[in-house]
Short mmCIF file of C-alpha atoms in Angstrom, two decimals:
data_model
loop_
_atom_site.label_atom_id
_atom_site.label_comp_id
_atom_site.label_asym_id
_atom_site.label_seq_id
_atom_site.Cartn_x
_atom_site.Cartn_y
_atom_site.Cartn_z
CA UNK A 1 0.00 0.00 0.00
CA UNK A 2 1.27 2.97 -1.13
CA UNK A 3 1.07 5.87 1.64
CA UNK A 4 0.42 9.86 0.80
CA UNK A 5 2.26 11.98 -0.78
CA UNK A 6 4.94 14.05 0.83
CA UNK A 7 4.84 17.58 0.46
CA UNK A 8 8.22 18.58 -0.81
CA UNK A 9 7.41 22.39 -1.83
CA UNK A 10 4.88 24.26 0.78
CA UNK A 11 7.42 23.76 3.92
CA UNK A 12 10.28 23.90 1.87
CA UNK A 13 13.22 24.42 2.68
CA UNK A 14 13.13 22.05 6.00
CA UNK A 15 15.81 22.10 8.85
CA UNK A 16 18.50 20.13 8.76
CA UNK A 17 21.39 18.94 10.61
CA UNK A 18 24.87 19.04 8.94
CA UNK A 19 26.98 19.34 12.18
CA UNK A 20 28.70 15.84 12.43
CA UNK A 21 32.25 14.85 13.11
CA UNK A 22 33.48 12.60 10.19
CA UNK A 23 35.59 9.67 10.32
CA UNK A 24 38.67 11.03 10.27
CA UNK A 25 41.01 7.39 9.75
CA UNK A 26 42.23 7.75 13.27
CA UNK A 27 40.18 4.51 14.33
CA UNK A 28 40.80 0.97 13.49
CA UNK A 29 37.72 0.17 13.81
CA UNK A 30 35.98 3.02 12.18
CA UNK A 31 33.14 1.56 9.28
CA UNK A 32 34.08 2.16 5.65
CA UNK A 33 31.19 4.42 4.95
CA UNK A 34 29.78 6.31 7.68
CA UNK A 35 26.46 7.72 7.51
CA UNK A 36 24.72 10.85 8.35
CA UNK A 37 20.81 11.55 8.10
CA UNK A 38 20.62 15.22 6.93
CA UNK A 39 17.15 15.23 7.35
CA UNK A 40 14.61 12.29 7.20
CA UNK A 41 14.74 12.54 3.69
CA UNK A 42 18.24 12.83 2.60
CA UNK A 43 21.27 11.34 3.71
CA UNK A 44 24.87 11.93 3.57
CA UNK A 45 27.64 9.60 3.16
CA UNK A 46 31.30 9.59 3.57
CA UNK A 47 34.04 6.91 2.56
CA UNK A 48 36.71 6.33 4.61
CA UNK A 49 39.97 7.22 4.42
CA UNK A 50 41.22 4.09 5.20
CA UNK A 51 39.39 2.55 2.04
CA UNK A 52 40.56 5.82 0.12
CA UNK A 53 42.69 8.88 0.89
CA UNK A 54 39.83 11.05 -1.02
CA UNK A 55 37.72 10.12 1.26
CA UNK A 56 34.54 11.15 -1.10
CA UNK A 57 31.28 12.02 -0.07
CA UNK A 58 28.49 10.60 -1.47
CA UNK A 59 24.87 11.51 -1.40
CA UNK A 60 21.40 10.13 -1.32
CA UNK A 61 18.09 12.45 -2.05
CA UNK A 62 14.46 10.85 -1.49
CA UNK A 63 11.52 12.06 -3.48
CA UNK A 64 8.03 10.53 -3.76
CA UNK A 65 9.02 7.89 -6.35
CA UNK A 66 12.87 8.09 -6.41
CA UNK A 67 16.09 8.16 -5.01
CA UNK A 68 18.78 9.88 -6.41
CA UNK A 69 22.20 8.99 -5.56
CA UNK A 70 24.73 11.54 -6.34
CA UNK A 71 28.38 9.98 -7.00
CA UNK A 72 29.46 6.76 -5.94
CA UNK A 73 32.98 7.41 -4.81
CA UNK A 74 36.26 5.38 -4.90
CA UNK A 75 35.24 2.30 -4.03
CA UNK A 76 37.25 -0.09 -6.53
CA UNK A 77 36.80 -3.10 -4.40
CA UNK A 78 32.85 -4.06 -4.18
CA UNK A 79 33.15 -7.03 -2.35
CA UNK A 80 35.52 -5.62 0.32
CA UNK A 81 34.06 -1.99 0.72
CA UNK A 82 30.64 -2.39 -0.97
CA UNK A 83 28.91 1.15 -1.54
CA UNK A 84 25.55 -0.80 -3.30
CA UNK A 85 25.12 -2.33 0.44
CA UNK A 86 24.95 1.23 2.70
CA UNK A 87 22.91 3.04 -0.62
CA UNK A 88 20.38 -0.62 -0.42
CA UNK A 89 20.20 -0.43 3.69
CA UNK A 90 19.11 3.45 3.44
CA UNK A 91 16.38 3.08 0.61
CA UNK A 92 15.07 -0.01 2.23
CA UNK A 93 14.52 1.96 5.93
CA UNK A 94 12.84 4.80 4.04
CA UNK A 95 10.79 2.73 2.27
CA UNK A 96 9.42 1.13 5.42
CA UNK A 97 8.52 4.64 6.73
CA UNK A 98 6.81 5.50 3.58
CA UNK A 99 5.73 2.04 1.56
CA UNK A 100 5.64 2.43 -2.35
CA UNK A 101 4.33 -0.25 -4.74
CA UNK A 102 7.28 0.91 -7.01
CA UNK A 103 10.47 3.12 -6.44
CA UNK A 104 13.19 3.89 -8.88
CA UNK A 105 17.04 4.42 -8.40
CA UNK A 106 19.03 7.12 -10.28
CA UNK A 107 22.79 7.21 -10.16
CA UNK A 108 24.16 10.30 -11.51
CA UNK A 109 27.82 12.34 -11.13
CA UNK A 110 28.69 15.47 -9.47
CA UNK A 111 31.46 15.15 -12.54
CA UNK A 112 33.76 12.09 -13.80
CA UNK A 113 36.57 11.76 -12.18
CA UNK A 114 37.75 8.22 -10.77
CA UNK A 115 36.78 8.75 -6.87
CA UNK A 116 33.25 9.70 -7.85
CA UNK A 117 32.09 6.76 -10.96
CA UNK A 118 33.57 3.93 -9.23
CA UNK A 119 31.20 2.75 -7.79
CA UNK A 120 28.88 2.84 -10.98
CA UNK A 121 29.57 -0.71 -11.96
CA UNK A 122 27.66 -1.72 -8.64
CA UNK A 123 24.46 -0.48 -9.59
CA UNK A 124 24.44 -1.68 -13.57
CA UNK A 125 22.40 -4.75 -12.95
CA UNK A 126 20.23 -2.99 -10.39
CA UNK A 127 16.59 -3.34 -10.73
CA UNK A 128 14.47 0.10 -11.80
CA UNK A 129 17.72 1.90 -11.59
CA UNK A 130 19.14 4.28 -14.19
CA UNK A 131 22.76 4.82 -13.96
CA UNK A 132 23.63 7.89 -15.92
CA UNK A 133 26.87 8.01 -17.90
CA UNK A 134 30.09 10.53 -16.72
CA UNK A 135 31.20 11.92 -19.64
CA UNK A 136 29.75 15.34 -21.22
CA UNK A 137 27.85 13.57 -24.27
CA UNK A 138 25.91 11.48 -21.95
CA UNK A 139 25.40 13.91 -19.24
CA UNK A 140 23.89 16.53 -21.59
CA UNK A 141 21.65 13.84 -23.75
CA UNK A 142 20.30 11.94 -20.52
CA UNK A 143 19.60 15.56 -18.49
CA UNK A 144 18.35 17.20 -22.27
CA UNK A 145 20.56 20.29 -22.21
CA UNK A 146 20.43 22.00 -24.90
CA UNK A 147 22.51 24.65 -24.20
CA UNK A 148 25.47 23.86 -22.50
CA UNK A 149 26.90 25.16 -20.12
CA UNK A 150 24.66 28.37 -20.23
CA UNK A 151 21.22 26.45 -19.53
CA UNK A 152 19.84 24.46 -16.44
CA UNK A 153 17.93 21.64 -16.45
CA UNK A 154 15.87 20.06 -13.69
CA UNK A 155 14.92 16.14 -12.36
CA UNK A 156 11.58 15.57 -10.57
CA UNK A 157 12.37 12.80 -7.83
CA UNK A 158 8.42 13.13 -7.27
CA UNK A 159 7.27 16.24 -6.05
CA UNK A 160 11.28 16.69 -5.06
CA UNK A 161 12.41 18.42 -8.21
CA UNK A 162 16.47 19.12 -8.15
CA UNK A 163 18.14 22.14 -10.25
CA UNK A 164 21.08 21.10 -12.63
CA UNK A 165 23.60 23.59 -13.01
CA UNK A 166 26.36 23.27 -15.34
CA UNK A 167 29.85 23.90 -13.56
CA UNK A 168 32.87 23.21 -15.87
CA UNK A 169 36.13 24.24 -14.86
CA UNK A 170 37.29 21.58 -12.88
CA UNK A 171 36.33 19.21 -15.51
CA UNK A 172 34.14 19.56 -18.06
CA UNK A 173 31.28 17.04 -16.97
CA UNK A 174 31.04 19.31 -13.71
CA UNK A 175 27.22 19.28 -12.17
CA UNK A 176 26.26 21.65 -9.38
CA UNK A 177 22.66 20.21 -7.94
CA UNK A 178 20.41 22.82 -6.15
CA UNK A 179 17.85 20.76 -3.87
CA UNK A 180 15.12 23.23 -2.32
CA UNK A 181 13.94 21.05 0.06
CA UNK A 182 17.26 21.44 1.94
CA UNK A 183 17.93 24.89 0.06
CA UNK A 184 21.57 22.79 -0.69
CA UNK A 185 23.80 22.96 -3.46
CA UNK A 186 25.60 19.94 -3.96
CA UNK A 187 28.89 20.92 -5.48
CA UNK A 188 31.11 17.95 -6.01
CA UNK A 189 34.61 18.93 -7.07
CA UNK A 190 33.64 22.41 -7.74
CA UNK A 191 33.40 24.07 -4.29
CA UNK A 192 34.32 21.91 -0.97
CA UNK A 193 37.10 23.05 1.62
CA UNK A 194 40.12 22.04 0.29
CA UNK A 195 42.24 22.52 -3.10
CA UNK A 196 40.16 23.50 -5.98
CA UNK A 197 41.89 22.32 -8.85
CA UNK A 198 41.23 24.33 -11.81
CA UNK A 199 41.85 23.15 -15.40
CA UNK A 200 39.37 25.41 -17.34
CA UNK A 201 40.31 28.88 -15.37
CA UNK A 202 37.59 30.68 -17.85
CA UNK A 203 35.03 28.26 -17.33
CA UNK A 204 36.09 28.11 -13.78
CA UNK A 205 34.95 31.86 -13.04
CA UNK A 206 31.76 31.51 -15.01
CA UNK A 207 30.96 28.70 -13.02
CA UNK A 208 31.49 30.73 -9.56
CA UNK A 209 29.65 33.66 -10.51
CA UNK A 210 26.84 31.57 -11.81
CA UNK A 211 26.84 30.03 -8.66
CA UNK A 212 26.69 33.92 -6.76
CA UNK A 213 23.75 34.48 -8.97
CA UNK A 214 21.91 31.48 -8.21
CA UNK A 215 22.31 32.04 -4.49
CA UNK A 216 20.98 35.47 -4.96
CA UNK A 217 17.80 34.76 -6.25
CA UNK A 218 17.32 31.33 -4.33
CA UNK A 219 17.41 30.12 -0.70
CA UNK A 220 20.68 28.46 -0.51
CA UNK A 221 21.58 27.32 3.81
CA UNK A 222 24.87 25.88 2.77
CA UNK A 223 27.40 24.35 -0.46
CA UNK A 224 27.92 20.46 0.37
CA UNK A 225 31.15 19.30 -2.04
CA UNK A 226 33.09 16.05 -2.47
CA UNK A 227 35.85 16.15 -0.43
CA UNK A 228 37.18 18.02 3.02
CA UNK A 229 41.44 18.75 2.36
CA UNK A 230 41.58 21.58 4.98
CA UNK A 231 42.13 21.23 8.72
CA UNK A 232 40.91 23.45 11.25
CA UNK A 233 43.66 25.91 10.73
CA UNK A 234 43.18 28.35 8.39
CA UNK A 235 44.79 27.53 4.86
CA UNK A 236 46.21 24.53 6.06
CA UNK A 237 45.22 21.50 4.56
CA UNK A 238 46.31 17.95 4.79
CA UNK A 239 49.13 16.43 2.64
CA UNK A 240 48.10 14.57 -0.54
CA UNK A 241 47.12 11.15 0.22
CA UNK A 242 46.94 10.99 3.60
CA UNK A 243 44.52 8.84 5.51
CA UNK A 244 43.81 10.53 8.77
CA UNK A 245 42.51 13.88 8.67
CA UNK A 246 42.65 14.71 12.49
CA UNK A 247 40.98 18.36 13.56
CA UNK A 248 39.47 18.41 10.06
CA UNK A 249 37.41 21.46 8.42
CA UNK A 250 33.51 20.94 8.51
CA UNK A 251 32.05 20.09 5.15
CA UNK A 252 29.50 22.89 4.65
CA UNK A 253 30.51 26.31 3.02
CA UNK A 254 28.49 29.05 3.07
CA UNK A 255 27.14 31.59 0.46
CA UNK A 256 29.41 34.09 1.77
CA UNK A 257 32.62 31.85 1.79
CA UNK A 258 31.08 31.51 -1.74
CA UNK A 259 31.36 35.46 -2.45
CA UNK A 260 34.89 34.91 -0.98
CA UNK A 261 35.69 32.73 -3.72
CA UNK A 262 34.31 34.57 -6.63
CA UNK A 263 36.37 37.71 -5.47
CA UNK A 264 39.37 35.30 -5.00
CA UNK A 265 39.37 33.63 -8.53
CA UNK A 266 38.87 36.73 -10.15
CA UNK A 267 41.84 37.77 -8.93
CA UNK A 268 43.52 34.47 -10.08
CA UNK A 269 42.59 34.80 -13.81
CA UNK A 270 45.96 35.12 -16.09
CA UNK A 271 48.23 33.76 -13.18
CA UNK A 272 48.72 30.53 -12.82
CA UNK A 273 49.91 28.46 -10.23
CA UNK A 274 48.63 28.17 -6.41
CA UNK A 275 46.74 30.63 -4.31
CA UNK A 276 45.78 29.82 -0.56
CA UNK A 277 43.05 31.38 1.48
CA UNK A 278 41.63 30.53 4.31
CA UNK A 279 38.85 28.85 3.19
CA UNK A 280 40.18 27.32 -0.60
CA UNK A 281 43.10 26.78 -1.98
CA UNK A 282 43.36 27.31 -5.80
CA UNK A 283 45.23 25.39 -8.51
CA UNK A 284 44.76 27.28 -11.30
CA UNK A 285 46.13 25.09 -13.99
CA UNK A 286 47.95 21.64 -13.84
CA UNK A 287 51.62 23.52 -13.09
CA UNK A 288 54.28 20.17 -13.03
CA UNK A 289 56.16 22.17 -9.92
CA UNK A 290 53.03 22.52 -8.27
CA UNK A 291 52.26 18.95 -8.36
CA UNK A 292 55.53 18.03 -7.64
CA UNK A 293 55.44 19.93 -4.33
CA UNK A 294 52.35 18.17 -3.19
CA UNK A 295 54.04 14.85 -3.88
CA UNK A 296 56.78 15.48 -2.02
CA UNK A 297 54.73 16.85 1.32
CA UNK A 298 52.50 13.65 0.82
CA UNK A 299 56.12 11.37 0.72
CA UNK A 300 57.41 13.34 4.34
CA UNK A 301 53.77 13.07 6.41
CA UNK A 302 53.02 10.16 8.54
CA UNK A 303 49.60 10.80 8.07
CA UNK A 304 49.82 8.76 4.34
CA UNK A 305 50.32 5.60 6.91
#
């Protein structure tokens, strides 16, 4: 028996909770995904370092008559650290607290980088479950832009419908997804607290200040990205590959760390190379000596052990 329909617009957007401690790889015994209920209807998840040093996030979205599961991390192992089995767990609890004859699955990317797709091959053979493909092509025929990157497009979950915003610059696939319910932007690789790496620096900017306009004219509480590289100090983030993040950054950013940014990469267009704040550090362009230096912090730090 299928119960009534929840009301994803009049009350919109609803409180939620985004203060958690993460896993931090600090623990032996810590789970390989741990799990945080946003709200009753969305749900946040985080791979541990241990399993990865990205240490993605990955997230899950209820509407009336489906799910929508943005990225499905790093997870190259599916017997050992299976992803399906947490995203399974969550949709089957939700479904006992609101019973549907029939509920689909969509699988879709924040972009397509290897620590958010690869998972994917979990969910191919997944009953009523669309798993949409990473690269641009398949992004813009599956979503229908027609315009890209200038236009949005939009997926109803069931009276949950979820904003698509193009956001190329870190790669050209980039997705930012605006969810009113929770008045969220899910940001991916774009926006999180850590290093923003940069290929497109053009694109990049557009992206940012498309972003500023969008929070402008919609309620936007908070920017939830892929990853957390900063520690609680200001500018200082953890070396490259390590797998414990003790005193880490929370994952929310704000709008106005968002202005911040804008201002910031302005600033950063025509010079490349790396430019730390206290909130971001930009990569503009792929700079061998900047890469090099991370290497060689990550080869020095006990926290890669």
């Amino acid at each position: 028996m299928t119960n009534d329909e929840i009301d994803f617009v009049t009350a919109a957007p609803t409180t939620v909770d985004a203060n958690v401690r993460w896993i931090d790889g600090t623990d032996v015994d810590e789970p390989s995904y741990q799990v945080h209920r946003l709200e009753q209807h969305t749900y946040i998840i985080r791979q541990s370092l241990r399993t990865s040093p990205e240490g993605p996030f990955v997230y899950v979205l209820f509407g009336n008559s489906t799910a929508f599961l943005i990225d499905t991390g790093a997870t190259r192992d599916p017997l050992k650290w299976p992803l399906r089995a947490v995203v399974e767990r969550l949709i089957a609890e939700w479904l006992t607290e609101h019973p549907r004859e029939a509920y689909g699955l969509i699988v879709a990317h924040s972009h397509g980088h290897g620590d958010h797709t690869a998972g994917d091959k979990e969910f191919l053979d997944r009953p009523d479950t669309t798993v949409v493909g990473s690269d641009l092509n398949d992004v813009i025929e599956h979503f229908g832009f027609t315009k890209w990157p200038s236009q949005t497009a939009s997926v109803n979950l069931g009276g949950r419908e979820l904003v698509l915003i193009p956001s190329p610059g870190h790669q050209e696939a980039s997705i930012t997804f605006y969810d009113q319910w929770t008045a969220s932007l899910f940001t991916g690789d774009t926006i999180y607290p850590g290093r923003l790496y940069v290929r497109d620096m053009d694109a990049f900017l557009a992206t940012i200040g498309t972003l500023v306009e969008f929070s402008d004219t919609h309620p936007v509480s908070h920017l939830l990205g892929g990853h957390v590289e900063l520690t609680m100090d200001a500018g200082r983030d953890f070396p490259l590959g390590a797998r414990q993040h003790p005193h880490e950054r929370p994952l929310p950013v704000t709008v106005q760390q968002l202005e911040a940014l804008h201002q910031r990469t302005v600033a950063c267009v025509g010079k490349p190379g790396v430019h730390a704040g206290k909130d971001f550090i930009i990569y503009n362009g792929n700079r061998v000596r900047d890469q090099a230096k991370l290497v060689l912090r990550s080869l020095r730090s006990p926290l890669r052990k």
